[in-house]
Coordinates of C-alpha atoms in Angstrom, one line a residue:
Chain A
M1 CA 25.6 58.0 142.8
F2 CA 25.7 61.3 140.8
T3 CA 27.3 63.1 143.9
Q4 CA 29.9 60.4 144.1
I5 CA 30.7 60.5 140.4
W6 CA 31.0 64.2 140.5
A7 CA 33.2 64.1 143.7
N8 CA 35.5 61.5 142.0
V9 CA 35.6 63.3 138.7
S10 CA 36.5 66.7 140.3
T11 CA 39.1 65.0 142.4
N12 CA 40.6 63.3 139.3
F13 CA 40.8 66.7 137.6
K14 CA 42.9 67.9 140.6
F15 CA 45.1 64.8 140.2
F16 CA 45.7 65.7 136.5
R17 CA 46.3 69.3 137.3
R18 CA 48.8 68.6 140.0
N19 CA 50.6 65.7 138.4
R20 CA 54.1 66.9 137.5
L21 CA 54.8 64.0 135.2
L22 CA 51.8 64.9 133.1
L23 CA 52.9 68.5 133.1
V24 CA 56.4 67.5 131.9
I25 CA 55.0 65.3 129.1
M26 CA 52.8 68.1 127.9
I27 CA 55.5 70.8 128.0
I28 CA 57.9 68.5 126.0
M29 CA 55.2 67.8 123.4
V30 CA 54.3 71.4 122.9
A31 CA 58.1 72.3 122.7
V32 CA 58.7 69.6 120.1
L33 CA 55.6 70.7 118.1
L34 CA 56.7 74.3 118.1
L35 CA 60.3 73.5 117.3
S36 CA 59.4 71.3 114.4
T37 CA 56.7 73.5 112.9
M38 CA 58.0 77.0 113.7
P39 CA 60.2 77.3 110.5
S40 CA 57.4 76.3 108.3
F41 CA 55.2 79.2 109.6
F42 CA 57.3 81.5 107.4
Y43 CA 56.3 79.7 104.2
L44 CA 54.1 81.9 102.0
S45 CA 52.3 79.6 99.6
K46 CA 48.8 78.4 100.5
T47 CA 49.7 74.8 99.4
R48 CA 52.5 74.8 101.9
H49 CA 50.2 76.2 104.5
L50 CA 47.7 73.5 103.9
Y51 CA 50.4 70.9 104.0
L52 CA 51.5 72.4 107.3
I53 CA 48.0 72.3 108.7
Q54 CA 47.9 68.6 107.8
R55 CA 51.2 68.0 109.6
V56 CA 50.2 70.0 112.7
L57 CA 46.9 68.1 112.8
S58 CA 48.6 64.8 112.6
Q59 CA 51.2 65.7 115.2
L60 CA 48.6 67.1 117.6
D61 CA 46.4 64.0 117.2
G62 CA 49.3 61.8 118.1
Y63 CA 50.2 63.9 121.2
A64 CA 46.5 64.0 122.3
M65 CA 46.4 60.2 122.1
V66 CA 49.6 59.8 124.1
I67 CA 48.5 62.4 126.7
S68 CA 45.1 60.8 127.1
A69 CA 46.5 57.3 127.4
A70 CA 49.1 58.6 129.9
I71 CA 46.4 60.2 132.1
G72 CA 44.2 57.2 131.9
L73 CA 47.1 54.9 132.9
L74 CA 48.4 57.2 135.6
L75 CA 45.0 57.8 137.2
I76 CA 44.3 54.1 137.6
T77 CA 47.7 52.9 138.6
H78 CA 48.5 55.8 140.9
H79 CA 45.3 55.2 143.0
I80 CA 45.8 51.4 143.0
R81 CA 49.5 51.5 143.9
N82 CA 49.3 54.2 146.6
R83 CA 46.4 52.2 148.2
S84 CA 44.1 55.2 148.5
L85 CA 41.2 53.3 147.0
K86 CA 40.6 51.6 150.4
M87 CA 39.5 55.1 151.6
V88 CA 37.0 55.2 148.7
F89 CA 35.6 51.6 149.0
T90 CA 35.1 51.9 152.8
K91 CA 32.6 54.6 152.0
P92 CA 29.3 53.8 150.1
C93 CA 31.1 54.1 146.8
L94 CA 31.2 51.0 144.7
P95 CA 34.3 50.1 142.6
E96 CA 32.0 50.4 139.6
T97 CA 31.3 54.0 140.4
W98 CA 34.9 54.9 141.0
L99 CA 36.0 53.2 137.7
L100 CA 33.1 54.9 135.8
S101 CA 34.3 58.3 137.2
A102 CA 37.9 57.5 136.2
F103 CA 36.7 56.6 132.6
V104 CA 34.5 59.7 132.5
S105 CA 37.3 62.0 133.7
T106 CA 39.8 60.8 131.1
I107 CA 37.3 60.9 128.3
I108 CA 36.4 64.5 129.2
V109 CA 40.1 65.4 129.1
A110 CA 40.5 63.6 125.8
A111 CA 37.4 65.4 124.3
A112 CA 38.8 68.7 125.5
L113 CA 42.1 68.0 123.9
Y114 CA 40.5 67.2 120.6
L115 CA 38.3 70.3 120.7
L116 CA 41.5 72.3 121.3
I117 CA 43.1 70.6 118.2
L118 CA 40.0 71.5 116.2
L119 CA 40.2 75.0 117.4
I120 CA 43.9 75.4 116.6
T121 CA 43.6 74.0 113.1
S122 CA 40.5 76.1 112.4
V123 CA 42.4 79.2 113.5
L124 CA 45.3 78.3 111.2
F125 CA 42.8 78.0 108.2
F126 CA 41.4 81.5 109.2
V127 CA 44.9 83.1 109.7
W128 CA 46.2 81.8 106.4
D129 CA 43.0 82.5 104.6
I130 CA 42.6 79.0 103.3
P131 CA 39.0 77.7 102.6
Y132 CA 38.0 75.6 105.5
Q133 CA 38.3 71.8 104.9
W134 CA 35.6 70.0 106.8
G135 CA 37.5 66.8 106.6
V136 CA 39.4 68.1 109.6
V137 CA 36.3 67.6 111.7
Y138 CA 35.9 64.1 110.4
I139 CA 39.6 63.3 111.2
V140 CA 39.4 64.8 114.7
M141 CA 36.3 62.8 115.5
N142 CA 37.9 59.6 114.2
E143 CA 41.1 60.3 116.2
F144 CA 39.0 60.9 119.3
L145 CA 37.3 57.5 118.9
K146 CA 40.7 55.9 118.3
T147 CA 41.9 57.5 121.6
L148 CA 38.8 56.1 123.4
I149 CA 39.7 52.6 122.3
T150 CA 43.4 53.1 123.5
L151 CA 42.2 54.7 126.7
A152 CA 39.8 51.9 127.6
Y153 CA 42.3 49.2 126.8
I154 CA 45.2 50.9 128.7
S155 CA 42.9 51.5 131.7
L156 CA 42.1 47.8 131.8
L157 CA 45.7 46.9 131.6
G158 CA 46.5 49.5 134.3
V159 CA 44.1 47.7 136.7
I160 CA 45.9 44.4 136.1
M161 CA 49.6 45.3 135.7
H162 CA 52.4 47.6 136.7
P163 CA 52.4 50.8 134.6
A164 CA 55.8 50.1 133.1
V165 CA 54.6 46.6 132.1
V166 CA 51.5 48.1 130.6
V167 CA 53.6 50.4 128.3
L168 CA 55.8 47.4 127.2
F169 CA 52.7 45.3 126.7
I170 CA 50.9 47.8 124.6
L171 CA 54.0 48.4 122.4
F172 CA 54.6 44.7 121.7
F173 CA 51.1 43.2 122.0
S174 CA 49.3 45.5 119.5
D175 CA 47.1 44.3 116.7
N176 CA 49.7 45.6 114.2
T177 CA 52.4 43.3 115.7
F178 CA 50.2 40.3 115.3
L179 CA 49.0 41.3 111.8
F180 CA 52.7 41.5 110.8
L181 CA 53.4 38.1 112.5
K182 CA 50.4 36.5 110.8
M183 CA 51.7 37.7 107.4
I184 CA 55.2 36.4 108.1
L185 CA 53.8 33.0 109.3
A186 CA 51.5 32.8 106.2
S187 CA 54.4 33.3 103.9
G188 CA 56.5 30.9 106.0
I189 CA 53.8 28.2 105.6
K190 CA 53.8 28.6 101.8
E191 CA 57.6 28.2 101.6
S192 CA 58.1 25.3 104.2
K193 CA 57.5 21.6 104.1
G194 CA 56.9 18.7 106.5
L195 CA 57.0 19.2 110.2
T196 CA 57.9 22.9 109.9
V197 CA 54.5 23.6 108.2
A198 CA 52.6 22.0 111.1
L199 CA 54.6 24.0 113.6
L200 CA 54.1 27.2 111.7
K201 CA 50.4 26.5 111.3
A202 CA 50.1 26.0 115.0
L203 CA 51.9 29.3 115.6
K204 CA 49.7 31.0 113.0
F205 CA 46.6 29.7 114.8
G206 CA 47.9 31.2 118.1
A207 CA 48.7 34.5 116.3
D208 CA 45.2 34.5 114.7
A209 CA 43.6 34.0 118.1
I210 CA 45.5 36.8 119.8
Y211 CA 44.9 39.1 116.8
M212 CA 41.2 38.5 117.2
I213 CA 41.2 39.2 120.9
L214 CA 43.3 42.4 120.8
P215 CA 41.4 45.5 120.1
S216 CA 42.2 47.3 116.9
F217 CA 43.4 50.8 117.6
N218 CA 42.6 52.0 114.1
P219 CA 39.5 50.3 112.9
Y220 CA 38.5 50.7 109.2
Y221 CA 41.7 52.5 108.5
D222 CA 41.7 51.8 104.8
E223 CA 38.2 53.1 104.3
K224 CA 39.1 56.4 106.0
A225 CA 42.6 57.0 104.6
K226 CA 41.5 59.2 101.7
V227 CA 40.2 61.9 104.0
Y228 CA 43.5 62.0 105.8
G229 CA 45.2 62.7 102.5
S230 CA 42.9 65.3 101.1
L231 CA 41.2 66.8 104.2
R232 CA 38.0 66.9 102.0
L233 CA 34.7 66.0 103.5
T234 CA 33.5 64.7 100.1
D235 CA 36.0 61.9 100.5
A236 CA 34.6 61.0 104.0
N237 CA 32.5 58.0 104.5
W238 CA 30.3 58.6 107.5
K239 CA 29.2 55.0 107.7
Y240 CA 32.7 54.0 108.7
L241 CA 32.9 56.7 111.3
L242 CA 29.7 55.3 112.8
F243 CA 31.1 51.8 112.7
T244 CA 34.2 53.1 114.5
L245 CA 31.9 54.8 117.1
C246 CA 30.1 51.5 117.7
Y247 CA 33.4 49.6 117.9
A248 CA 34.9 52.2 120.3
A249 CA 31.7 52.1 122.5
A250 CA 31.8 48.3 122.6
V251 CA 35.5 48.1 123.4
T252 CA 35.1 50.8 126.1
M253 CA 32.2 49.0 127.7
L254 CA 34.0 45.6 127.6
C255 CA 37.2 47.1 129.1
Y256 CA 35.1 48.9 131.8
L257 CA 33.4 45.6 132.8
L258 CA 36.6 43.7 132.8
S259 CA 38.3 46.4 134.8
T260 CA 35.5 46.3 137.4
Y261 CA 35.9 42.6 137.6
F262 CA 39.7 42.7 138.1
I263 CA 39.6 45.6 140.6
K264 CA 37.2 43.7 142.8
K265 CA 39.6 40.7 142.7
K266 CA 42.5 42.9 143.7
R267 CA 43.7 43.3 147.4
L268 CA 43.6 47.1 147.7
L269 CA 45.4 47.2 151.0
Chain B
M1 CA 26.2 44.6 165.4
I2 CA 29.4 42.9 164.2
S3 CA 29.9 39.2 164.1
A4 CA 32.8 37.2 162.7
E5 CA 32.6 33.5 162.9
N6 CA 35.5 31.1 162.3
I7 CA 37.3 33.2 159.8
S8 CA 40.4 32.0 158.0
V9 CA 42.4 34.0 155.6
Q10 CA 45.4 32.8 153.6
F11 CA 47.8 34.9 151.6
R12 CA 50.4 33.7 149.1
Q13 CA 53.6 35.7 149.2
G14 CA 56.9 35.8 147.5
F15 CA 58.3 34.3 144.3
L16 CA 57.4 30.8 145.4
R17 CA 53.9 31.9 146.4
K18 CA 54.4 30.6 149.9
K19 CA 51.2 30.2 151.9
I20 CA 50.7 32.4 154.9
R21 CA 47.8 32.0 157.3
A22 CA 46.9 35.5 158.5
L23 CA 43.7 34.5 160.3
N24 CA 43.0 31.0 161.6
G25 CA 39.5 30.5 163.0
F26 CA 39.1 34.1 164.1
S27 CA 35.8 34.8 165.9
M28 CA 34.5 37.8 167.6
S29 CA 31.4 39.8 168.3
V30 CA 30.8 43.4 169.0
N31 CA 27.6 44.7 170.6
P32 CA 26.0 48.1 169.9
G33 CA 27.5 50.8 172.1
D34 CA 30.8 48.9 172.7
I35 CA 34.2 50.4 172.5
F36 CA 35.9 47.2 171.4
G37 CA 39.7 46.9 171.5
L38 CA 41.5 44.3 169.4
L39 CA 44.9 43.6 170.9
G40 CA 47.8 41.4 170.0
P41 CA 51.5 41.4 169.1
N42 CA 52.8 42.3 165.7
G43 CA 51.7 39.8 163.1
A44 CA 48.8 38.6 165.2
G45 CA 46.3 39.4 162.4
K46 CA 44.6 42.5 163.9
S47 CA 44.7 44.6 160.7
T48 CA 43.8 41.6 158.6
A49 CA 40.8 41.0 160.9
M50 CA 39.8 44.6 160.5
Y51 CA 40.1 44.4 156.7
C52 CA 37.8 41.3 156.8
L53 CA 35.3 43.2 158.9
L54 CA 35.4 46.0 156.3
G55 CA 35.0 43.7 153.4
L56 CA 38.3 44.6 151.9
I57 CA 39.5 41.0 152.2
K58 CA 37.2 38.1 151.4
P59 CA 37.9 35.3 153.9
N60 CA 38.7 31.9 152.6
E61 CA 36.4 30.4 155.3
G62 CA 33.9 31.8 157.7
N63 CA 31.3 34.5 157.8
V64 CA 31.4 38.2 158.6
S65 CA 28.4 40.3 159.1
I66 CA 27.9 44.0 160.0
F67 CA 24.4 45.2 160.8
G68 CA 23.3 41.7 159.7
K69 CA 24.8 42.1 156.2
A70 CA 28.0 40.8 154.6
P71 CA 30.4 43.7 153.9
Y72 CA 31.9 44.2 150.5
P73 CA 33.8 47.2 149.0
G74 CA 31.6 50.2 148.6
A75 CA 28.5 48.4 150.2
D76 CA 25.5 50.5 151.2
L77 CA 26.1 49.6 154.8
F78 CA 29.2 51.9 154.7
K79 CA 26.7 54.9 154.9
H80 CA 26.9 54.2 158.7
V81 CA 30.5 53.3 159.0
A82 CA 33.7 55.4 159.3
Y83 CA 37.2 54.0 159.0
L84 CA 40.6 55.3 160.1
P85 CA 43.4 53.3 158.4
E86 CA 46.6 52.4 160.1
E87 CA 48.8 53.9 157.3
P88 CA 47.8 57.3 155.9
H89 CA 47.0 56.0 152.4
Y90 CA 45.0 59.1 151.5
H91 CA 44.8 61.1 148.3
M92 CA 48.1 62.8 148.8
Y93 CA 47.6 65.3 146.0
L94 CA 44.6 66.9 147.7
T95 CA 44.8 69.6 150.4
V96 CA 43.6 68.9 153.9
E97 CA 40.3 70.7 153.2
E98 CA 39.8 69.0 149.8
A99 CA 40.5 65.6 151.2
I100 CA 38.0 65.8 154.0
S101 CA 35.4 67.3 151.7
Y102 CA 36.0 64.6 149.1
Y103 CA 35.7 61.8 151.6
A104 CA 32.5 63.4 152.9
S105 CA 31.0 63.6 149.4
L106 CA 31.5 59.9 149.0
Y107 CA 28.8 59.4 151.6
G108 CA 26.4 60.8 149.0
K109 CA 26.0 64.4 150.3
P110 CA 28.6 67.2 150.0
L111 CA 29.6 68.7 153.3
E112 CA 28.7 72.4 154.0
K113 CA 31.7 74.7 154.1
K114 CA 30.9 75.8 157.7
R115 CA 30.7 72.3 159.0
L116 CA 33.8 71.4 157.1
H117 CA 35.7 74.2 158.8
Q118 CA 34.3 73.2 162.2
I119 CA 35.6 69.7 161.8
I120 CA 39.0 70.9 160.6
A121 CA 39.2 73.2 163.6
R122 CA 38.1 70.3 165.9
V123 CA 41.3 68.4 165.0
G124 CA 43.4 71.5 165.1
L125 CA 44.3 71.8 161.4
S126 CA 42.7 75.1 160.7
E127 CA 45.9 76.9 159.7
F128 CA 47.0 73.9 157.6
R129 CA 43.7 73.4 155.7
N130 CA 45.3 74.5 152.4
L131 CA 48.4 72.3 152.8
K132 CA 48.7 69.3 150.5
L133 CA 48.6 66.0 152.3
S134 CA 51.9 65.0 150.7
K135 CA 53.4 67.9 152.6
C136 CA 51.7 67.1 155.9
S137 CA 53.5 65.4 158.8
K138 CA 52.5 61.9 159.9
G139 CA 50.5 63.3 162.9
M140 CA 48.7 65.8 160.7
K141 CA 47.7 63.1 158.3
Q142 CA 46.4 61.1 161.2
K143 CA 44.4 64.1 162.2
V144 CA 42.9 64.3 158.7
G145 CA 42.0 60.6 159.1
I146 CA 40.2 61.4 162.4
A147 CA 38.5 64.4 160.8
Q148 CA 37.1 62.3 157.9
C149 CA 35.6 60.0 160.5
L150 CA 33.8 62.9 162.0
V151 CA 32.1 64.2 158.8
K152 CA 28.9 62.4 160.0
L153 CA 28.0 60.6 163.1
P154 CA 28.8 57.0 162.3
R155 CA 27.0 54.1 163.8
L156 CA 30.2 52.1 163.6
L157 CA 33.7 53.4 163.7
F158 CA 36.8 51.3 162.8
M159 CA 40.2 52.6 163.9
D160 CA 43.5 51.0 163.1
E161 CA 46.2 52.2 165.5
P162 CA 44.4 55.5 165.9
T163 CA 46.9 57.4 168.1
R164 CA 49.9 56.5 166.0
G165 CA 51.9 59.7 165.4
L166 CA 49.7 61.9 167.4
D167 CA 51.1 64.4 170.0
P168 CA 50.1 63.8 173.7
L169 CA 47.7 66.7 173.6
M170 CA 45.9 65.3 170.6
V171 CA 45.9 61.9 172.1
K172 CA 43.9 63.2 175.0
D173 CA 41.6 65.2 172.7
F174 CA 41.2 62.1 170.5
R175 CA 40.1 60.1 173.6
N176 CA 37.5 62.8 174.3
I177 CA 36.3 62.7 170.8
L178 CA 35.9 58.9 170.9
L179 CA 34.1 59.0 174.2
Y180 CA 31.8 61.7 172.9
L181 CA 31.0 59.7 169.7
N182 CA 30.4 56.6 171.8
K183 CA 28.0 58.6 174.1
K184 CA 26.1 59.7 171.0
G185 CA 25.7 56.0 170.0
T186 CA 28.7 55.2 167.9
T187 CA 30.1 51.7 168.4
V188 CA 33.9 51.7 168.1
V189 CA 36.3 48.9 167.1
L190 CA 39.9 49.8 167.4
N191 CA 43.3 48.1 167.0
S192 CA 46.1 49.3 169.3
H193 CA 49.4 48.4 170.7
V194 CA 49.0 50.9 173.5
L195 CA 47.5 48.8 176.2
S196 CA 47.1 51.7 178.7
E197 CA 45.1 53.6 176.1
V198 CA 42.8 50.6 175.4
E199 CA 42.4 50.1 179.2
M200 CA 41.4 53.7 179.5
I201 CA 38.7 53.8 176.8
C202 CA 37.5 50.3 175.9
N203 CA 34.8 48.4 177.6
R204 CA 35.4 45.1 175.7
V205 CA 38.6 43.6 174.4
A206 CA 39.8 40.6 172.4
I207 CA 43.4 39.4 172.6
M208 CA 44.7 37.8 169.5
K209 CA 47.7 35.7 168.7
G210 CA 48.6 33.6 165.6
G211 CA 45.4 34.7 163.7
K212 CA 42.9 33.7 166.4
V213 CA 41.3 35.3 169.4
L214 CA 42.7 33.8 172.6
T215 CA 40.3 35.5 174.9
Q216 CA 37.6 38.2 174.6
G217 CA 35.2 39.7 177.0
S218 CA 34.4 42.8 179.0
L219 CA 37.4 44.6 180.3
K220 CA 35.9 44.6 183.8
D221 CA 35.7 40.8 183.8
L222 CA 39.3 40.4 182.5
L223 CA 40.8 42.8 184.9
S224 CA 38.9 41.6 188.0
T225 CA 40.4 38.1 187.6
D226 CA 41.6 37.5 191.2
T227 CA 45.4 37.2 191.2
G228 CA 45.1 35.1 194.4
H229 CA 47.7 36.9 196.4
Y230 CA 48.4 40.1 198.4
E231 CA 51.2 42.5 197.8
V232 CA 53.0 43.5 200.9
D233 CA 55.7 45.9 201.8
F234 CA 57.4 45.3 205.1
S235 CA 60.7 45.4 207.1
A236 CA 61.4 41.9 208.3
R237 CA 62.9 40.8 211.6
G238 CA 63.7 37.2 212.1
E239 CA 63.2 34.4 209.6
I240 CA 60.8 35.0 206.8
P241 CA 58.1 32.4 206.5
S242 CA 58.3 30.1 203.4
Y243 CA 55.0 31.2 201.9
V244 CA 56.3 34.8 201.5
K245 CA 57.5 35.2 198.0
V246 CA 60.0 38.1 197.9
V247 CA 59.7 40.2 194.8
N248 CA 62.1 43.0 195.6
K249 CA 64.7 43.4 198.3
G250 CA 65.2 47.1 199.2
A251 CA 67.6 48.6 201.8
E252 CA 64.8 49.3 204.3
S253 CA 61.9 47.0 203.2
L254 CA 60.9 44.0 201.3
K255 CA 58.3 43.8 198.6
A256 CA 56.6 40.4 198.5
Q257 CA 53.6 38.4 197.6
I258 CA 51.6 36.2 200.0
P259 CA 48.8 33.8 199.1
S260 CA 45.4 35.2 200.1
T261 CA 44.8 32.2 202.4
M262 CA 47.9 33.0 204.4
L263 CA 47.0 36.6 205.2
A264 CA 46.1 35.8 208.9
D265 CA 49.3 33.9 209.4
F266 CA 51.3 36.7 207.9
M267 CA 49.7 39.3 210.2
K268 CA 50.6 37.0 213.1
F269 CA 54.2 36.8 211.9
I270 CA 54.4 40.6 211.7
G271 CA 53.1 41.0 215.3
D272 CA 55.2 38.2 216.7
S273 CA 58.4 39.3 215.1
E274 CA 57.8 43.0 215.7
S275 CA 58.3 43.7 212.0
R276 CA 56.9 46.8 210.5
L277 CA 54.2 46.5 207.8
Y278 CA 54.1 49.5 205.4
S279 CA 51.4 48.4 203.0
C280 CA 49.3 45.4 202.2
G281 CA 46.8 45.2 199.4
I282 CA 45.3 43.1 196.7
K283 CA 47.0 43.9 193.4
R284 CA 44.4 44.6 190.7
S285 CA 45.5 43.1 187.3
S286 CA 46.3 45.7 184.7
L287 CA 45.5 45.1 181.1
E288 CA 49.2 44.7 180.6
D289 CA 49.2 41.8 183.2
V290 CA 46.3 40.2 181.5
F291 CA 47.9 40.6 178.1
Y292 CA 51.2 39.0 179.1
R293 CA 49.4 36.2 180.9
V294 CA 47.3 35.4 177.9
M295 CA 50.3 35.6 175.6
K296 CA 52.1 33.1 177.8
G297 CA 49.3 30.7 177.5
G298 CA 46.9 31.2 180.3
A299 CA 43.5 32.6 179.4

């Protein structure tokens, strides 16, 4: 099994390396980052520089998440849609093994991206002679875990749906959308009377149910928000990072199992 | 080695999810050492049958077994199986060498470089080994497919339209490869439209139509079916007897069929009428004859 996982992972890396769409996404993101931050590099005050590091960190985190999600989605959907998986499954390589390799490949790339972000921000601290703020490590770890959740969820959707539908689905069917909907419905229930209340209550019940099912892409956000503001490790609560780790592991495991189930149900011809 | 019993497969297609029966009571058996040809017109269900045998489609009814076990995607039994698909649905972003090496690794053991290069040379792709599959021609992709079947000596080899897109030289070479593998103990199951090719290499065939096997058996038995008549070529003088069925009227001679039972009478007619007989022989059925006969309803 190890040989098969290694063969799949190294093949997946070749896929990432040779995929022009991914290359274009990455070039655009680097260009946008450079264009938006370049002028600020000429600021001289340390406070400005610290603010800039915060901005770069936040932007890079966002890009890393988009790139990781894109490679996860592309990897799964490309192989399903071009039907090359029948070449894999007519060898002694189980769908479980192939999917595990796909998850491992994307997680390795995501980890590499976040390590790069850590390196870039650390270099900026060094270059501008600012005392290193260890909160950056906490933030990068948290962002990596958030990316894991997104990656696992998007990979599951990629097994079931067309990639374009996946993107729309993830944009509209996020936990934030339903949280917002729940709040609107709750205030609507307070203001309404009679039959409308019953209708709104039923709608809220549905929204509650969907909100419970959908994975949260940013668990324990409020408990970790302070570190994002100050970059200080003293503001960090490791307990919530551990909870996020457990949550990410559980979501990844569940999404992996569901993906395995659905890929077996699919006609890969 | 392979047995499929009473398999039915239904698909749902289109917006209205219309039911389509791809296989309808399909049964066949393949013995060890066979080169088994699955024949049939387009839409007969040959590829679907192969997908069922490979475990890529779960039949709605019936049983399939390979080496006594039910196949499913990635099953352990595929350690001894190789498969050449009809369409080149390979990992197009890989080069020829990478693709063959990758498919070999999926058997659980990476292929040595030397052996890999030997296989690539065997199918005549040495100078293209660093070319991406997406840039390869159809024939080259087919050669990659054949090469990945050769990475180990399989006990069972499935081939869906194996000579599609191959040049005549490679077709001949492919036949030799197939016969070599068979000699080494590989059982082969292939789908093909090229009847002459099947006749040349297969020892057993099944003819399919409408999702079921109409007839199956050894090629020898199917071809030796007595046609019940002689084919004669003669120049006639006088009135031709009624039992002579003229097939082709030439300027000099007539080509005709006569019932086997009337041979003596026909010879007498030739002698009496001083006609000239150029040839007389029993026509052996070709696979094409058998195929058309079965398609028209006679088994």
